[in-house]
PDB file of C-alpha atoms in Angstrom:
ATOM      1  CA  ASP H  15      18.986  -2.485  27.374  1.00  0.00           C
ATOM      2  CA  VAL H  16      20.034  -0.965  23.849  1.00  0.00           C
ATOM      3  CA  LYS H  17      16.836  -0.909  21.415  1.00  0.00           C
ATOM      4  CA  VAL H  18      16.732  -0.707  18.317  1.00  0.00           C
ATOM      5  CA  THR H  19      13.203  -0.567  16.867  1.00  0.00           C
ATOM      6  CA  GLN H  20      12.270  -1.103  12.703  1.00  0.00           C
ATOM      7  CA  SER H  21       9.138  -0.327  12.089  1.00  0.00           C
ATOM      8  CA  SER H  22       7.575  -3.407   9.910  1.00  0.00           C
ATOM      9  CA  ARG H  23       8.992  -7.194  10.365  1.00  0.00           C
ATOM     10  CA  TYR H  24       7.449  -7.380   7.017  1.00  0.00           C
ATOM     11  CA  LEU H  25       6.627  -5.558   3.914  1.00  0.00           C
ATOM     12  CA  VAL H  26       5.206  -6.215   0.492  1.00  0.00           C
ATOM     13  CA  LYS H  27       5.166  -3.603  -2.372  1.00  0.00           C
ATOM     14  CA  ARG H  28       5.138  -3.180  -6.058  1.00  0.00           C
ATOM     15  CA  THR H  29       7.677  -1.952  -8.594  1.00  0.00           C
ATOM     16  CA  GLY H  30       8.310   1.539  -8.794  1.00  0.00           C
ATOM     17  CA  GLU H  31       6.172   2.239  -5.210  1.00  0.00           C
ATOM     18  CA  LYS H  32       8.772   4.959  -2.918  1.00  0.00           C
ATOM     19  CA  VAL H  33       9.543   2.786   0.140  1.00  0.00           C
ATOM     20  CA  PHE H  34       9.957   4.394   3.535  1.00  0.00           C
ATOM     21  CA  LEU H  35      11.965   1.986   5.940  1.00  0.00           C
ATOM     22  CA  GLU H  36      12.500   3.190   9.677  1.00  0.00           C
ATOM     23  CA  CYS H  37      14.979   2.823  12.571  1.00  0.00           C
ATOM     24  CA  VAL H  38      14.831   3.892  16.043  1.00  0.00           C
ATOM     25  CA  GLN H  39      16.919   3.820  18.544  1.00  0.00           C
ATOM     26  CA  ASP H  40      16.746   4.275  22.089  1.00  0.00           C
ATOM     27  CA  MET H  41      20.449   4.921  23.360  1.00  0.00           C
ATOM     28  CA  ASP H  42      21.948   7.938  22.091  1.00  0.00           C
ATOM     29  CA  HIS H  43      23.932   6.508  20.362  1.00  0.00           C
ATOM     30  CA  GLU H  44      25.618   8.895  17.628  1.00  0.00           C
ATOM     31  CA  ASN H  45      25.977   5.994  14.792  1.00  0.00           C
ATOM     32  CA  MET H  46      23.371   4.452  12.480  1.00  0.00           C
ATOM     33  CA  PHE H  47      23.538   1.702  10.065  1.00  0.00           C
ATOM     34  CA  TRP H  48      21.680   0.327   7.081  1.00  0.00           C
ATOM     35  CA  TYR H  49      22.544  -2.816   5.749  1.00  0.00           C
ATOM     36  CA  ARG H  50      20.452  -5.862   3.725  1.00  0.00           C
ATOM     37  CA  GLN H  51      21.544  -9.468   4.073  1.00  0.00           C
ATOM     38  CA  ASP H  52      21.019 -11.457   1.113  1.00  0.00           C
ATOM     39  CA  PRO H  53      21.758 -15.222   1.567  1.00  0.00           C
ATOM     40  CA  GLY H  54      25.035 -16.602  -0.023  1.00  0.00           C
ATOM     41  CA  LEU H  55      26.245 -12.802   0.056  1.00  0.00           C
ATOM     42  CA  GLY H  56      25.603 -11.572   3.979  1.00  0.00           C
ATOM     43  CA  LEU H  57      25.514  -8.848   5.310  1.00  0.00           C
ATOM     44  CA  ARG H  58      26.348  -5.615   3.090  1.00  0.00           C
ATOM     45  CA  LEU H  59      26.963  -1.925   4.066  1.00  0.00           C
ATOM     46  CA  ILE H  60      24.156   0.565   1.959  1.00  0.00           C
ATOM     47  CA  TYR H  61      24.225   3.321   4.380  1.00  0.00           C
ATOM     48  CA  PHE H  62      25.406   5.375   7.997  1.00  0.00           C
ATOM     49  CA  SER H  63      24.933   7.741   9.686  1.00  0.00           C
ATOM     50  CA  TYR H  64      27.715   9.714  12.342  1.00  0.00           C
ATOM     51  CA  ASP H  65      25.873  12.337  13.301  1.00  0.00           C
ATOM     52  CA  VAL H  66      22.165  13.940  12.754  1.00  0.00           C
ATOM     53  CA  LYS H  67      22.118  14.753   9.200  1.00  0.00           C
ATOM     54  CA  MET H  68      25.247  13.986   7.957  1.00  0.00           C
ATOM     55  CA  LYS H  69      25.520  10.540   5.981  1.00  0.00           C
ATOM     56  CA  GLU H  70      27.831   8.680   3.960  1.00  0.00           C
ATOM     57  CA  LYS H  71      28.118   5.918   1.197  1.00  0.00           C
ATOM     58  CA  GLY H  72      28.150   1.776   2.171  1.00  0.00           C
ATOM     59  CA  ASP H  73      29.703  -0.749  -0.118  1.00  0.00           C
ATOM     60  CA  ILE H  74      26.151  -0.702  -1.969  1.00  0.00           C
ATOM     61  CA  PRO H  75      24.765   2.550  -1.736  1.00  0.00           C
ATOM     62  CA  GLU H  76      23.092   2.250  -5.915  1.00  0.00           C
ATOM     63  CA  GLY H  77      18.826   3.021  -5.778  1.00  0.00           C
ATOM     64  CA  TYR H  78      19.077   3.762  -2.079  1.00  0.00           C
ATOM     65  CA  SER H  79      19.255   7.056  -0.088  1.00  0.00           C
ATOM     66  CA  VAL H  80      18.604   7.717   3.828  1.00  0.00           C
ATOM     67  CA  SER H  81      17.719  10.879   6.537  1.00  0.00           C
ATOM     68  CA  ARG H  82      18.746  11.260   9.990  1.00  0.00           C
ATOM     69  CA  GLU H  83      16.772  14.772  10.856  1.00  0.00           C
ATOM     70  CA  LYS H  84      16.684  13.663  14.839  1.00  0.00           C
ATOM     71  CA  LYS H  85      19.711  11.245  16.228  1.00  0.00           C
ATOM     72  CA  GLU H  86      16.919   8.370  17.211  1.00  0.00           C
ATOM     73  CA  ARG H  87      15.871   8.155  13.823  1.00  0.00           C
ATOM     74  CA  PHE H  88      17.389   7.039  10.609  1.00  0.00           C
ATOM     75  CA  SER H  89      15.413   6.336   7.220  1.00  0.00           C
ATOM     76  CA  LEU H  90      16.044   4.559   4.070  1.00  0.00           C
ATOM     77  CA  ILE H  91      14.057   5.056   1.295  1.00  0.00           C
ATOM     78  CA  LEU H  92      14.209   3.186  -1.689  1.00  0.00           C
ATOM     79  CA  GLU H  93      12.624   6.135  -4.346  1.00  0.00           C
ATOM     80  CA  SER H  94      11.883   3.022  -6.853  1.00  0.00           C
ATOM     81  CA  ALA H  95      11.287  -0.206  -5.885  1.00  0.00           C
ATOM     82  CA  SER H  96      12.663  -2.512  -7.800  1.00  0.00           C
ATOM     83  CA  THR H  97      12.608  -6.785  -7.594  1.00  0.00           C
ATOM     84  CA  ASN H  98      15.998  -6.999  -7.045  1.00  0.00           C
ATOM     85  CA  GLN H  99      15.957  -4.922  -3.711  1.00  0.00           C
ATOM     86  CA  THR H 100      13.483  -7.773  -2.328  1.00  0.00           C
ATOM     87  CA  SER H 101      15.926  -8.425   0.648  1.00  0.00           C
ATOM     88  CA  MET H 102      16.366  -8.228   4.735  1.00  0.00           C
ATOM     89  CA  TYR H 103      16.932  -4.566   5.527  1.00  0.00           C
ATOM     90  CA  LEU H 104      18.852  -4.860   9.252  1.00  0.00           C
ATOM     91  CA  CYS H 105      19.117  -1.673  11.075  1.00  0.00           C
ATOM     92  CA  ALA H 106      21.348  -1.045  13.479  1.00  0.00           C
ATOM     93  CA  SER H 107      23.644   1.488  15.906  1.00  0.00           C
ATOM     94  CA  SER H 108      26.176   2.663  17.105  1.00  0.00           C
ATOM     95  CA  LEU H 109      28.303   4.879  19.502  1.00  0.00           C
ATOM     96  CA  LEU H 110      30.960   6.924  17.837  1.00  0.00           C
ATOM     97  CA  GLY H 111      33.880   5.446  19.860  1.00  0.00           C
ATOM     98  CA  GLY H 112      37.346   6.499  19.383  1.00  0.00           C
ATOM     99  CA  ARG H 113      40.521   4.884  17.564  1.00  0.00           C
ATOM    100  CA  ALA H 114      41.672   3.048  20.136  1.00  0.00           C
ATOM    101  CA  THR H 115      38.257   1.524  21.041  1.00  0.00           C
ATOM    102  CA  TYR H 116      35.226  -0.208  19.247  1.00  0.00           C
ATOM    103  CA  ASN H 117      31.788   0.285  20.067  1.00  0.00           C
ATOM    104  CA  GLU H 118      29.564  -2.720  19.799  1.00  0.00           C
ATOM    105  CA  GLN H 119      26.405  -2.191  16.665  1.00  0.00           C
ATOM    106  CA  PHE H 120      23.379  -3.352  18.006  1.00  0.00           C
ATOM    107  CA  PHE H 121      20.890  -4.480  15.503  1.00  0.00           C
ATOM    108  CA  GLY H 122      16.848  -4.340  14.952  1.00  0.00           C
ATOM    109  CA  PRO H 123      15.229  -7.088  13.703  1.00  0.00           C
ATOM    110  CA  GLY H 124      15.260  -6.498   9.775  1.00  0.00           C
ATOM    111  CA  THR H 125      12.979  -5.752   8.009  1.00  0.00           C
ATOM    112  CA  ARG H 126      11.321  -8.620   5.346  1.00  0.00           C
ATOM    113  CA  LEU H 127      11.387  -6.427   1.814  1.00  0.00           C
ATOM    114  CA  THR H 128       9.704  -8.507  -0.858  1.00  0.00           C
ATOM    115  CA  VAL H 129       9.187  -6.131  -4.060  1.00  0.00           C
ATOM    116  CA  LEU H 130       6.631  -7.573  -6.840  1.00  0.00           C
TER     117      LEU H 130
ATOM    118  CA  GLN G 109      39.411 -11.644  -3.094  1.00  0.00           C
ATOM    119  CA  LYS G 110      36.782 -10.699  -0.469  1.00  0.00           C
ATOM    120  CA  GLU G 111      38.347  -8.968   2.321  1.00  0.00           C
ATOM    121  CA  VAL G 112      36.459 -11.416   4.967  1.00  0.00           C
ATOM    122  CA  GLU G 113      36.210 -14.798   3.857  1.00  0.00           C
ATOM    123  CA  GLN G 114      33.420 -17.453   5.449  1.00  0.00           C
ATOM    124  CA  ASP G 115      32.667 -20.641   5.303  1.00  0.00           C
ATOM    125  CA  PRO G 116      28.828 -20.544   5.276  1.00  0.00           C
ATOM    126  CA  GLY G 117      28.563 -24.281   5.902  1.00  0.00           C
ATOM    127  CA  PRO G 118      25.414 -25.221   6.564  1.00  0.00           C
ATOM    128  CA  LEU G 119      27.326 -27.532   9.528  1.00  0.00           C
ATOM    129  CA  SER G 120      25.280 -30.454  11.507  1.00  0.00           C
ATOM    130  CA  VAL G 121      26.418 -31.661  14.744  1.00  0.00           C
ATOM    131  CA  PRO G 122      24.599 -33.831  17.003  1.00  0.00           C
ATOM    132  CA  GLU G 123      25.010 -32.562  20.787  1.00  0.00           C
ATOM    133  CA  GLY G 124      27.791 -32.489  22.791  1.00  0.00           C
ATOM    134  CA  ALA G 125      30.313 -31.644  20.203  1.00  0.00           C
ATOM    135  CA  ILE G 126      32.795 -29.369  19.296  1.00  0.00           C
ATOM    136  CA  VAL G 127      32.168 -26.733  17.200  1.00  0.00           C
ATOM    137  CA  SER G 128      35.186 -25.382  14.909  1.00  0.00           C
ATOM    138  CA  LEU G 129      34.091 -21.916  13.306  1.00  0.00           C
ATOM    139  CA  ASN G 130      36.877 -20.235  10.579  1.00  0.00           C
ATOM    140  CA  CYS G 131      36.945 -16.677   8.884  1.00  0.00           C
ATOM    141  CA  THR G 132      40.394 -15.182   7.244  1.00  0.00           C
ATOM    142  CA  TYR G 133      40.978 -11.960   6.817  1.00  0.00           C
ATOM    143  CA  SER G 134      43.300  -9.998   3.654  1.00  0.00           C
ATOM    144  CA  ASN G 135      43.876  -6.211   4.989  1.00  0.00           C
ATOM    145  CA  SER G 136      46.395  -6.414   7.695  1.00  0.00           C
ATOM    146  CA  ALA G 137      44.552  -3.078   9.176  1.00  0.00           C
ATOM    147  CA  PHE G 138      41.649  -4.597  10.465  1.00  0.00           C
ATOM    148  CA  GLN G 139      42.592  -4.365  14.557  1.00  0.00           C
ATOM    149  CA  TYR G 140      38.667  -5.350  16.138  1.00  0.00           C
ATOM    150  CA  PHE G 141      37.366  -9.322  15.584  1.00  0.00           C
ATOM    151  CA  MET G 142      34.081 -10.086  16.784  1.00  0.00           C
ATOM    152  CA  TRP G 143      31.526 -12.989  15.892  1.00  0.00           C
ATOM    153  CA  TYR G 144      27.961 -12.382  15.858  1.00  0.00           C
ATOM    154  CA  ARG G 145      25.510 -14.586  16.387  1.00  0.00           C
ATOM    155  CA  GLN G 146      21.791 -14.306  13.916  1.00  0.00           C
ATOM    156  CA  TYR G 147      18.865 -17.090  14.885  1.00  0.00           C
ATOM    157  CA  SER G 148      16.168 -17.320  12.333  1.00  0.00           C
ATOM    158  CA  ARG G 149      14.157 -14.266  12.193  1.00  0.00           C
ATOM    159  CA  LYS G 150      16.500 -11.989  14.810  1.00  0.00           C
ATOM    160  CA  GLY G 151      18.715  -9.136  14.148  1.00  0.00           C
ATOM    161  CA  PRO G 152      22.479 -10.324  15.051  1.00  0.00           C
ATOM    162  CA  GLU G 153      23.438  -9.899  18.070  1.00  0.00           C
ATOM    163  CA  LEU G 154      27.609 -10.117  19.421  1.00  0.00           C
ATOM    164  CA  LEU G 155      28.703 -13.079  21.364  1.00  0.00           C
ATOM    165  CA  MET G 156      32.220 -11.861  21.767  1.00  0.00           C
ATOM    166  CA  TYR G 157      34.847  -9.193  20.338  1.00  0.00           C
ATOM    167  CA  THR G 158      39.113  -9.509  20.480  1.00  0.00           C
ATOM    168  CA  TYR G 159      41.705  -6.550  20.294  1.00  0.00           C
ATOM    169  CA  SER G 160      44.045  -7.954  18.503  1.00  0.00           C
ATOM    170  CA  SER G 161      46.105 -11.200  18.607  1.00  0.00           C
ATOM    171  CA  GLY G 162      45.144 -14.010  21.322  1.00  0.00           C
ATOM    172  CA  ASN G 163      42.198 -16.180  22.989  1.00  0.00           C
ATOM    173  CA  LYS G 164      39.392 -14.526  24.672  1.00  0.00           C
ATOM    174  CA  GLU G 165      37.100 -16.698  26.844  1.00  0.00           C
ATOM    175  CA  ASP G 166      33.157 -16.172  27.767  1.00  0.00           C
ATOM    176  CA  GLY G 167      31.677 -19.540  29.174  1.00  0.00           C
ATOM    177  CA  ARG G 168      31.575 -22.229  26.370  1.00  0.00           C
ATOM    178  CA  PHE G 169      32.145 -19.861  24.024  1.00  0.00           C
ATOM    179  CA  THR G 170      36.076 -19.292  23.135  1.00  0.00           C
ATOM    180  CA  ALA G 171      37.235 -16.905  19.791  1.00  0.00           C
ATOM    181  CA  GLN G 172      41.260 -16.983  18.221  1.00  0.00           C
ATOM    182  CA  VAL G 173      42.524 -14.402  16.457  1.00  0.00           C
ATOM    183  CA  ASP G 174      46.044 -14.989  14.583  1.00  0.00           C
ATOM    184  CA  LYS G 175      46.674 -11.583  12.515  1.00  0.00           C
ATOM    185  CA  SER G 176      49.991 -13.166  11.568  1.00  0.00           C
ATOM    186  CA  SER G 177      47.958 -15.814   9.490  1.00  0.00           C
ATOM    187  CA  LYS G 178      44.946 -13.607   9.157  1.00  0.00           C
ATOM    188  CA  TYR G 179      42.787 -16.100  10.650  1.00  0.00           C
ATOM    189  CA  ILE G 180      39.694 -15.862  13.307  1.00  0.00           C
ATOM    190  CA  SER G 181      38.196 -18.936  15.355  1.00  0.00           C
ATOM    191  CA  LEU G 182      35.236 -19.918  17.306  1.00  0.00           C
ATOM    192  CA  PHE G 183      35.425 -22.686  19.213  1.00  0.00           C
ATOM    193  CA  ILE G 184      31.498 -23.951  21.187  1.00  0.00           C
ATOM    194  CA  ARG G 185      32.489 -26.113  23.378  1.00  0.00           C
ATOM    195  CA  ASP G 186      29.665 -29.129  24.431  1.00  0.00           C
ATOM    196  CA  SER G 187      27.149 -27.839  21.654  1.00  0.00           C
ATOM    197  CA  GLN G 188      23.257 -27.375  22.574  1.00  0.00           C
ATOM    198  CA  PRO G 189      20.458 -26.880  20.945  1.00  0.00           C
ATOM    199  CA  SER G 190      19.957 -23.807  21.938  1.00  0.00           C
ATOM    200  CA  ASP G 191      23.385 -22.488  19.866  1.00  0.00           C
ATOM    201  CA  SER G 192      21.176 -23.512  16.806  1.00  0.00           C
ATOM    202  CA  ALA G 193      22.044 -19.358  14.904  1.00  0.00           C
ATOM    203  CA  THR G 194      23.454 -18.475  11.883  1.00  0.00           C
ATOM    204  CA  TYR G 195      27.863 -16.692  12.857  1.00  0.00           C
ATOM    205  CA  LEU G 196      28.680 -14.400  11.337  1.00  0.00           C
ATOM    206  CA  CYS G 197      32.420 -13.337  11.833  1.00  0.00           C
ATOM    207  CA  ALA G 198      33.078  -9.574  11.741  1.00  0.00           C
ATOM    208  CA  THR G 199      36.490  -7.396  11.409  1.00  0.00           C
ATOM    209  CA  ALA G 200      36.646  -3.399  11.930  1.00  0.00           C
ATOM    210  CA  GLY G 201      40.113  -1.479  11.176  1.00  0.00           C
ATOM    211  CA  GLY G 202      41.123   2.241  10.796  1.00  0.00           C
ATOM    212  CA  SER G 203      37.487   3.348  10.715  1.00  0.00           C
ATOM    213  CA  ASN G 204      36.202   1.492  13.497  1.00  0.00           C
ATOM    214  CA  TYR G 205      33.051   2.525  13.530  1.00  0.00           C
ATOM    215  CA  LYS G 206      32.592   0.144  10.213  1.00  0.00           C
ATOM    216  CA  LEU G 207      32.469  -3.404  10.106  1.00  0.00           C
ATOM    217  CA  THR G 208      33.207  -6.151   7.757  1.00  0.00           C
ATOM    218  CA  PHE G 209      30.998  -9.590   7.494  1.00  0.00           C
ATOM    219  CA  GLY G 210      31.750 -12.307   6.674  1.00  0.00           C
ATOM    220  CA  LYS G 211      28.896 -14.009   5.186  1.00  0.00           C
ATOM    221  CA  GLY G 212      27.382 -16.169   8.158  1.00  0.00           C
ATOM    222  CA  THR G 213      27.487 -20.341   9.090  1.00  0.00           C
ATOM    223  CA  LEU G 214      24.171 -22.138   9.432  1.00  0.00           C
ATOM    224  CA  LEU G 215      24.914 -24.163  12.780  1.00  0.00           C
ATOM    225  CA  THR G 216      22.446 -26.720  13.972  1.00  0.00           C
ATOM    226  CA  VAL G 217      23.418 -29.126  17.073  1.00  0.00           C
ATOM    227  CA  ASN G 218      21.186 -31.593  16.938  1.00  0.00           C
ATOM    228  CA  PRO G 219      19.555 -33.444  19.709  1.00  0.00           C
TER     229      PRO G 219
END
């Protein structure tokens, strides 16, 4: 079974703190993704990575950065946390695939981050 | 116009009812259509996947895609309390590894 794990289920931080969210997958997937999920807004893509050290901005990258030094690990960084970054953060991974195929995204359990 | 529109509900039905969940999308380049199910305090998991137009059936679940009207549906027959979850439609196009999600519909099946 594909397993995507996230470092914390619940996290409480203060405004201005630097926050690291870690995600690890064990299926040798090329693609990894960070989403945030908010009531009424659904899932929104923050960043994704299709290879080690490669990254692309998603729909809402402002206030976030990412790091992918190893294939299995993808980190989301909040340089200076703000209250509007309080949310559920979901990591996902998938095979690279080709244009003729779709590859399922497997999600982790999520990290509920509260910024006070 | 948002790329994928989904009525957020909530939807509450009695056990055994037929449930219909729907999404519309605007980008005709989308070719892959998915339904994810998300239980409370869990990550989404893939329930059904369809390529292009047509129907796909898996047990009590049927996914339908009508590309001419840009309409995606999920039907659940003989609904069970264990089906209570948020259902998210998602689409993908040329860059098939990027998904566009609907906002999700919260479904409650009452015993």
